[in-house]
Each structure stands twice: as C-alpha cells, then as structure tokens.
mmCIF file of C-alpha atoms in Angstrom:
data_model
loop_
_atom_site.group_PDB
_atom_site.id
_atom_site.type_symbol
_atom_site.label_atom_id
_atom_site.label_comp_id
_atom_site.label_asym_id
_atom_site.label_seq_id
_atom_site.Cartn_x
_atom_site.Cartn_y
_atom_site.Cartn_z
ATOM 1 C CA MET A 1 -4.427 11.711 -10.624
ATOM 2 C CA THR A 2 -4.072 13.493 -13.951
ATOM 3 C CA THR A 3 -0.668 14.885 -13.019
ATOM 4 C CA ALA A 4 0.498 11.483 -11.796
ATOM 5 C CA LEU A 5 -0.625 9.636 -14.920
ATOM 6 C CA GLU A 6 0.961 12.260 -17.171
ATOM 7 C CA ALA A 7 4.217 11.944 -15.190
ATOM 8 C CA GLY A 8 4.288 8.197 -15.821
ATOM 9 C CA TYR A 9 2.684 6.697 -12.715
ATOM 10 C CA ARG A 10 0.863 3.481 -13.544
ATOM 11 C CA HIS A 11 -0.098 2.264 -10.064
ATOM 12 C CA ILE A 12 -2.881 4.084 -8.226
ATOM 13 C CA ASP A 13 -3.753 3.126 -4.658
ATOM 14 C CA THR A 14 -7.127 4.127 -3.252
ATOM 15 C CA ALA A 15 -9.668 2.784 -0.750
ATOM 16 C CA ALA A 16 -13.352 2.994 0.069
ATOM 17 C CA ALA A 17 -12.361 4.897 3.213
ATOM 18 C CA TYR A 18 -10.594 7.603 1.189
ATOM 19 C CA ALA A 19 -13.916 8.613 -0.440
ATOM 20 C CA ASN A 20 -12.198 9.291 -3.770
ATOM 21 C CA GLU A 21 -12.813 6.114 -5.785
ATOM 22 C CA ARG A 22 -15.175 7.976 -8.127
ATOM 23 C CA GLU A 23 -12.545 10.631 -8.850
ATOM 24 C CA VAL A 24 -9.898 7.972 -9.468
ATOM 25 C CA GLY A 25 -12.171 6.289 -11.989
ATOM 26 C CA LEU A 26 -12.986 9.571 -13.744
ATOM 27 C CA ALA A 27 -9.314 10.553 -14.017
ATOM 28 C CA LEU A 28 -8.421 7.150 -15.420
ATOM 29 C CA ALA A 29 -11.229 7.338 -17.977
ATOM 30 C CA LYS A 30 -10.195 10.851 -19.052
ATOM 31 C CA SER A 31 -6.520 9.877 -19.353
ATOM 32 C CA GLY A 32 -7.101 7.881 -22.516
ATOM 33 C CA LEU A 33 -4.655 5.237 -21.287
ATOM 34 C CA PRO A 34 -5.419 1.615 -22.084
ATOM 35 C CA ARG A 35 -6.971 -0.023 -19.016
ATOM 36 C CA GLU A 36 -4.360 -2.778 -18.950
ATOM 37 C CA GLU A 37 -1.556 -0.208 -18.564
ATOM 38 C CA VAL A 38 -2.772 1.100 -15.190
ATOM 39 C CA PHE A 39 -2.733 -0.963 -11.985
ATOM 40 C CA ILE A 40 -5.579 0.008 -9.659
ATOM 41 C CA THR A 41 -5.722 -1.006 -6.001
ATOM 42 C CA THR A 42 -8.594 -0.338 -3.630
ATOM 43 C CA LYS A 43 -9.393 -1.563 -0.129
ATOM 44 C CA LEU A 44 -12.393 -2.911 1.734
ATOM 45 C CA TRP A 45 -13.334 -0.776 4.733
ATOM 46 C CA ASN A 46 -13.588 -2.258 8.207
ATOM 47 C CA ALA A 47 -17.357 -1.878 8.557
ATOM 48 C CA ASP A 48 -17.872 -4.061 5.481
ATOM 49 C CA GLN A 49 -15.937 -7.129 6.632
ATOM 50 C CA GLY A 50 -17.788 -10.441 6.420
ATOM 51 C CA TYR A 51 -18.581 -12.625 3.408
ATOM 52 C CA ASP A 52 -21.843 -11.176 2.061
ATOM 53 C CA SER A 53 -21.064 -7.597 3.080
ATOM 54 C CA THR A 54 -17.711 -7.827 1.298
ATOM 55 C CA LEU A 55 -19.405 -8.820 -1.965
ATOM 56 C CA LYS A 56 -21.789 -5.864 -1.690
ATOM 57 C CA ALA A 57 -19.007 -3.406 -0.795
ATOM 58 C CA PHE A 58 -16.905 -4.610 -3.725
ATOM 59 C CA ASP A 59 -19.770 -3.965 -6.141
ATOM 60 C CA LEU A 60 -20.128 -0.432 -4.791
ATOM 61 C CA SER A 61 -16.399 0.240 -5.140
ATOM 62 C CA MET A 62 -16.452 -1.009 -8.721
ATOM 63 C CA GLN A 63 -19.442 1.195 -9.524
ATOM 64 C CA ARG A 64 -17.615 4.222 -8.165
ATOM 65 C CA LEU A 65 -14.403 3.325 -10.011
ATOM 66 C CA GLY A 66 -16.278 2.545 -13.222
ATOM 67 C CA LEU A 67 -14.117 -0.531 -13.864
ATOM 68 C CA ASP A 68 -14.850 -3.986 -15.243
ATOM 69 C CA TYR A 69 -12.115 -5.595 -13.160
ATOM 70 C CA LEU A 70 -9.792 -4.618 -10.308
ATOM 71 C CA ASP A 71 -6.067 -5.305 -10.255
ATOM 72 C CA LEU A 72 -5.691 -5.661 -6.482
ATOM 73 C CA TYR A 73 -8.173 -5.729 -3.593
ATOM 74 C CA LEU A 74 -6.964 -5.429 0.000
ATOM 75 C CA ILE A 75 -8.517 -5.929 3.424
ATOM 76 C CA HIS A 76 -7.788 -2.502 4.902
ATOM 77 C CA TRP A 77 -7.216 -3.629 8.518
ATOM 78 C CA PRO A 78 -7.314 -7.062 10.191
ATOM 79 C CA MET A 79 -9.658 -5.975 13.009
ATOM 80 C CA PRO A 80 -8.765 -9.132 14.987
ATOM 81 C CA ALA A 81 -11.268 -8.476 17.754
ATOM 82 C CA ARG A 82 -14.100 -8.832 15.232
ATOM 83 C CA ASN A 83 -12.685 -12.066 13.804
ATOM 84 C CA LEU A 84 -14.125 -11.505 10.320
ATOM 85 C CA PHE A 85 -11.037 -11.278 8.138
ATOM 86 C CA VAL A 86 -11.072 -14.995 7.234
ATOM 87 C CA ASP A 87 -14.650 -14.852 5.888
ATOM 88 C CA THR A 88 -13.747 -11.603 4.158
ATOM 89 C CA PHE A 89 -10.786 -13.174 2.411
ATOM 90 C CA ARG A 90 -12.951 -16.116 1.318
ATOM 91 C CA ALA A 91 -15.165 -13.561 -0.430
ATOM 92 C CA PHE A 92 -12.040 -12.066 -2.006
ATOM 93 C CA ALA A 93 -11.083 -15.520 -3.301
ATOM 94 C CA TYR A 94 -14.555 -15.965 -4.792
ATOM 95 C CA LEU A 95 -14.314 -12.616 -6.601
ATOM 96 C CA ARG A 96 -10.879 -13.548 -7.907
ATOM 97 C CA ASP A 97 -12.195 -16.880 -9.161
ATOM 98 C CA GLN A 98 -14.973 -14.994 -10.944
ATOM 99 C CA GLY A 99 -12.333 -12.944 -12.790
ATOM 100 C CA ARG A 100 -13.405 -9.673 -11.198
ATOM 101 C CA ILE A 101 -10.105 -9.211 -9.324
ATOM 102 C CA ARG A 102 -6.646 -10.089 -10.608
ATOM 103 C CA SER A 103 -4.905 -10.288 -7.203
ATOM 104 C CA ILE A 104 -6.034 -10.309 -3.577
ATOM 105 C CA GLY A 105 -4.122 -9.170 -0.534
ATOM 106 C CA VAL A 106 -4.219 -7.497 2.838
ATOM 107 C CA SER A 107 -3.099 -4.350 4.585
ATOM 108 C CA ASN A 108 -1.726 -3.846 8.093
ATOM 109 C CA PHE A 109 -1.643 -7.583 8.876
ATOM 110 C CA GLU A 110 0.799 -8.823 11.502
ATOM 111 C CA PRO A 111 2.518 -12.252 11.235
ATOM 112 C CA ASP A 112 -0.094 -14.000 13.399
ATOM 113 C CA HIS A 113 -2.920 -12.555 11.297
ATOM 114 C CA LEU A 114 -1.235 -13.798 8.131
ATOM 115 C CA ARG A 115 -0.771 -17.305 9.496
ATOM 116 C CA ILE A 116 -4.398 -17.545 10.648
ATOM 117 C CA LEU A 117 -5.588 -16.377 7.239
ATOM 118 C CA ILE A 118 -3.392 -18.724 5.218
ATOM 119 C CA ASP A 119 -4.154 -21.731 7.416
ATOM 120 C CA ALA A 120 -7.906 -21.115 7.159
ATOM 121 C CA VAL A 121 -8.258 -20.196 3.477
ATOM 122 C CA GLY A 122 -5.253 -21.899 1.930
ATOM 123 C CA ILE A 123 -4.360 -18.822 -0.121
ATOM 124 C CA VAL A 124 -1.295 -16.640 0.410
ATOM 125 C CA PRO A 125 -2.078 -12.917 0.039
ATOM 126 C CA ALA A 126 -0.230 -11.383 -2.895
ATOM 127 C CA VAL A 127 0.551 -8.203 -0.961
ATOM 128 C CA ASN A 128 0.624 -6.875 2.591
ATOM 129 C CA GLN A 129 0.515 -3.087 2.616
ATOM 130 C CA ILE A 130 1.981 -1.860 5.902
ATOM 131 C CA GLU A 131 3.287 1.271 7.571
ATOM 132 C CA LEU A 132 6.961 1.222 6.661
ATOM 133 C CA HIS A 133 9.593 3.952 6.704
ATOM 134 C CA PRO A 134 13.130 4.351 8.090
ATOM 135 C CA ARG A 135 11.829 4.829 11.625
ATOM 136 C CA LEU A 136 9.580 1.731 11.461
ATOM 137 C CA GLN A 137 11.361 -0.787 9.255
ATOM 138 C CA GLN A 138 9.256 -3.869 10.052
ATOM 139 C CA SER A 139 12.213 -6.249 9.688
ATOM 140 C CA GLU A 140 10.464 -9.255 11.245
ATOM 141 C CA LEU A 141 7.335 -8.767 9.170
ATOM 142 C CA ARG A 142 9.325 -8.294 5.963
ATOM 143 C CA GLN A 143 11.177 -11.530 6.732
ATOM 144 C CA VAL A 144 7.858 -13.342 7.122
ATOM 145 C CA HIS A 145 6.736 -11.890 3.794
ATOM 146 C CA ALA A 146 9.892 -13.166 2.121
ATOM 147 C CA GLN A 147 9.357 -16.659 3.547
ATOM 148 C CA LEU A 148 5.727 -16.786 2.432
ATOM 149 C CA GLY A 149 6.132 -15.082 -0.943
ATOM 150 C CA ILE A 150 4.149 -11.957 -0.025
ATOM 151 C CA ALA A 151 5.112 -8.625 -1.588
ATOM 152 C CA THR A 152 5.783 -5.815 0.899
ATOM 153 C CA GLU A 153 4.109 -2.500 0.107
ATOM 154 C CA ALA A 154 4.933 0.579 2.164
ATOM 155 C CA TRP A 155 2.348 3.136 3.160
ATOM 156 C CA SER A 156 3.572 6.361 4.751
ATOM 157 C CA PRO A 157 6.974 5.667 3.112
ATOM 158 C CA LEU A 158 8.189 9.187 3.903
ATOM 159 C CA GLY A 159 7.186 8.933 7.558
ATOM 160 C CA GLN A 160 4.280 11.328 6.926
ATOM 161 C CA GLY A 161 6.859 13.945 6.045
ATOM 162 C CA SER A 162 8.593 13.687 9.420
ATOM 163 C CA LEU A 163 11.865 12.518 7.838
ATOM 164 C CA LEU A 164 12.153 15.085 5.064
ATOM 165 C CA GLU A 165 14.191 17.456 7.229
ATOM 166 C CA HIS A 166 16.168 14.879 9.188
ATOM 167 C CA PRO A 167 19.884 15.733 8.881
ATOM 168 C CA VAL A 168 20.833 12.189 7.850
ATOM 169 C CA VAL A 169 18.327 12.241 5.003
ATOM 170 C CA THR A 170 19.142 15.774 3.888
ATOM 171 C CA ARG A 171 22.862 14.990 3.903
ATOM 172 C CA VAL A 172 22.374 11.992 1.609
ATOM 173 C CA ALA A 173 20.042 14.027 -0.594
ATOM 174 C CA GLU A 174 22.577 16.829 -0.965
ATOM 175 C CA ALA A 175 25.315 14.341 -1.859
ATOM 176 C CA HIS A 176 23.193 13.030 -4.744
ATOM 177 C CA ASN A 177 21.698 16.420 -5.682
ATOM 178 C CA ARG A 178 18.267 14.958 -5.011
ATOM 179 C CA THR A 179 15.308 15.822 -2.798
ATOM 180 C CA PRO A 180 14.901 14.100 0.584
ATOM 181 C CA ALA A 181 11.707 12.466 -0.697
ATOM 182 C CA GLN A 182 13.533 11.015 -3.701
ATOM 183 C CA VAL A 183 16.213 9.583 -1.419
ATOM 184 C CA LEU A 184 13.635 7.978 0.880
ATOM 185 C CA ILE A 185 11.742 6.474 -2.043
ATOM 186 C CA ARG A 186 14.987 5.133 -3.445
ATOM 187 C CA TRP A 187 15.830 3.591 -0.046
ATOM 188 C CA HIS A 188 12.572 1.664 -0.185
ATOM 189 C CA MET A 189 13.120 0.563 -3.751
ATOM 190 C CA GLN A 190 16.572 -0.801 -3.029
ATOM 191 C CA LEU A 191 15.144 -2.766 -0.088
ATOM 192 C CA GLY A 192 12.645 -4.320 -2.485
ATOM 193 C CA ASN A 193 9.556 -2.533 -1.145
ATOM 194 C CA ILE A 194 6.666 -1.383 -3.297
ATOM 195 C CA VAL A 195 6.388 2.353 -2.598
ATOM 196 C CA ILE A 196 3.248 4.496 -2.796
ATOM 197 C CA PRO A 197 4.181 8.064 -1.799
ATOM 198 C CA LYS A 198 1.289 10.454 -1.295
ATOM 199 C CA SER A 199 1.287 14.035 -2.530
ATOM 200 C CA VAL A 200 -1.253 16.623 -3.652
ATOM 201 C CA THR A 201 1.395 19.014 -5.035
ATOM 202 C CA PRO A 202 1.961 18.622 -8.806
ATOM 203 C CA GLU A 203 5.667 19.483 -8.593
ATOM 204 C CA ARG A 204 6.264 16.892 -5.881
ATOM 205 C CA ILE A 205 4.232 14.256 -7.709
ATOM 206 C CA VAL A 206 6.532 14.689 -10.713
ATOM 207 C CA SER A 207 9.679 14.838 -8.557
ATOM 208 C CA ASN A 208 8.750 11.711 -6.600
ATOM 209 C CA PHE A 209 8.613 9.743 -9.851
ATOM 210 C CA ASP A 210 12.147 10.765 -10.859
ATOM 211 C CA VAL A 211 13.947 8.073 -8.850
ATOM 212 C CA PHE A 212 15.182 5.674 -11.512
ATOM 213 C CA THR A 213 18.405 7.363 -12.589
ATOM 214 C CA PHE A 214 20.445 7.262 -9.383
ATOM 215 C CA GLU A 215 21.388 4.693 -6.761
ATOM 216 C CA LEU A 216 22.204 4.895 -3.073
ATOM 217 C CA SER A 217 25.479 3.411 -1.872
ATOM 218 C CA GLU A 218 25.659 0.782 0.846
ATOM 219 C CA GLN A 219 26.783 3.518 3.217
ATOM 220 C CA ASP A 220 23.806 5.694 2.242
ATOM 221 C CA MET A 221 21.442 2.784 2.834
ATOM 222 C CA ALA A 222 23.028 2.037 6.206
ATOM 223 C CA SER A 223 22.862 5.687 7.270
ATOM 224 C CA ILE A 224 19.146 5.894 6.534
ATOM 225 C CA SER A 225 18.492 2.495 8.098
ATOM 226 C CA SER A 226 20.204 3.686 11.286
ATOM 227 C CA LEU A 227 17.153 5.913 11.902
ATOM 228 C CA GLY A 228 15.068 2.917 12.906
ATOM 229 C CA ASP A 229 13.639 3.401 16.403
ATOM 230 C CA GLY A 230 10.347 1.526 16.115
ATOM 231 C CA THR A 231 8.201 4.652 16.005
ATOM 232 C CA ARG A 232 4.735 3.869 14.638
ATOM 233 C CA LEU A 233 2.882 6.892 13.269
ATOM 234 C CA GLY A 234 -0.412 5.136 12.516
ATOM 235 C CA PRO A 235 -2.653 2.815 14.561
ATOM 236 C CA ASP A 236 -1.422 -0.489 15.940
ATOM 237 C CA PRO A 237 -3.010 -3.266 13.810
ATOM 238 C CA ARG A 238 -3.154 -5.592 16.812
ATOM 239 C CA THR A 239 -5.579 -3.309 18.670
ATOM 240 C CA PHE A 240 -7.097 -0.995 16.031
ATOM 241 C CA ASP A 241 -10.870 -1.458 15.983
ATOM 242 C CA PHE A 242 -12.626 1.357 14.122
ATOM 243 C CA THR A 243 -15.533 1.158 11.692
ATOM 244 C CA GLY A 244 -16.584 4.801 11.523
#
C-alpha cells in the first residue's frame, strides 16, 4: 500500500474476504494524503448477503478501514442460488442515500443478474468488476455494460500471470521496450477497462503504474486480442456458491 501510494496510485481495491481492510486503512492514514484524493473500494462477502446482514457487515468493514465514507461498495459475487443479491443491493442503496457510500456496484455479475437487479431495485450499478484478460475478454458482457452505462473493471487483468511469458505479449513488449505487464495493462486501458493489477513486489508495483507514456497500435491491440479463447481462471459466477 505504501509503495503504491508513493508511486502515484490513487485507487485501492480491497474486500472483506481479503482480510486486509485494517492494513489498507492504516496505510492510508499513514500516507498523509487527503482522504478525497484516494478512491477506496471494498466488497461485501457472500456470507453477509441480505438486507440487515449487509448493514452490519458494512459497519464492520468501515471500522476496519477507519473511514468516514467509502468511495465504492461492491457485492462480491451474485450467488444466484441464494437469491439475496436484490435485498443486498437495496441495503447498498440505503447506505448511499445516507451519504456513507459514494457509489454502489457489483462484481462478477452476468447479464441476467444485472437485469434482475436493475428491474427490482431501479438502480444501475456504477461498476461491474469481472474477470477480464486477453484470454477471457467478456465481449458480450462489456457490450451490456456499455448499453446500461456500467463501468467495466477488470480483475486478474494479467491472467494471473499466465500471459506474461506468452510470445505474442513478449513480442509487443519488446517492440515498445516495455514489460509484458505494462503492455497488458495498456491493452485494457485502450479498451476502456478500469484495471486493478495485483502485485506484492515493490518494483513491479512501480513498473505497473508507468503505463501513461506509450500507446499500442491497432495491430498490437489486435495481436493481443487474438489470444481470446474463453479460458476462465476463476469461478463461474453462474454456479459459484461459497460462503466460507
């Protein structure tokens, strides 16, 4: 966190399930940065879905983060078999109306989940954070986002590291004198995705931020996009049902 904030990062993504909200809050407090300059996202865990339980879980997250307000709150997974995400989002809307959250959204929602949610609550999520990388490009879902006005945010944007040594990616990286990770992040940016790369290595954290001074050509973009094969590295949101 400290390395990232010093490098210029101003968007930090965490979740109750990551068990590091307290550390995120401590690092932010120690940074000396004005609160309004840093965008903090956290997520409600699956076991806490439901109206009243969401309100309680939010209070606990805020205590751990040590914040007066949250920039973005996300439902971590739809958990469709439990059928609680509508009541959960109603609690999100209440918290937003109370001024405790600036924006509310979802994570890992498929088009049918989004439509059910919007029809029931009448609120369009600001963001849908989804697994998205060159192998799983989520074209249909991104098109739905564009139609509804939902921002697309990519988790696992580097394919959990599986693409860093792919010859197509390394060839583009060498042509630009950049790292494979920088090229992949830039690919996302030029598609219009919000990108949240994960790293625990200070050098890579700094390097991953240095993506604003070069641009991929149309051919570069097409080459990387040609890697799409539909491979999902994480759980399938349509069947994932885990509260542990």
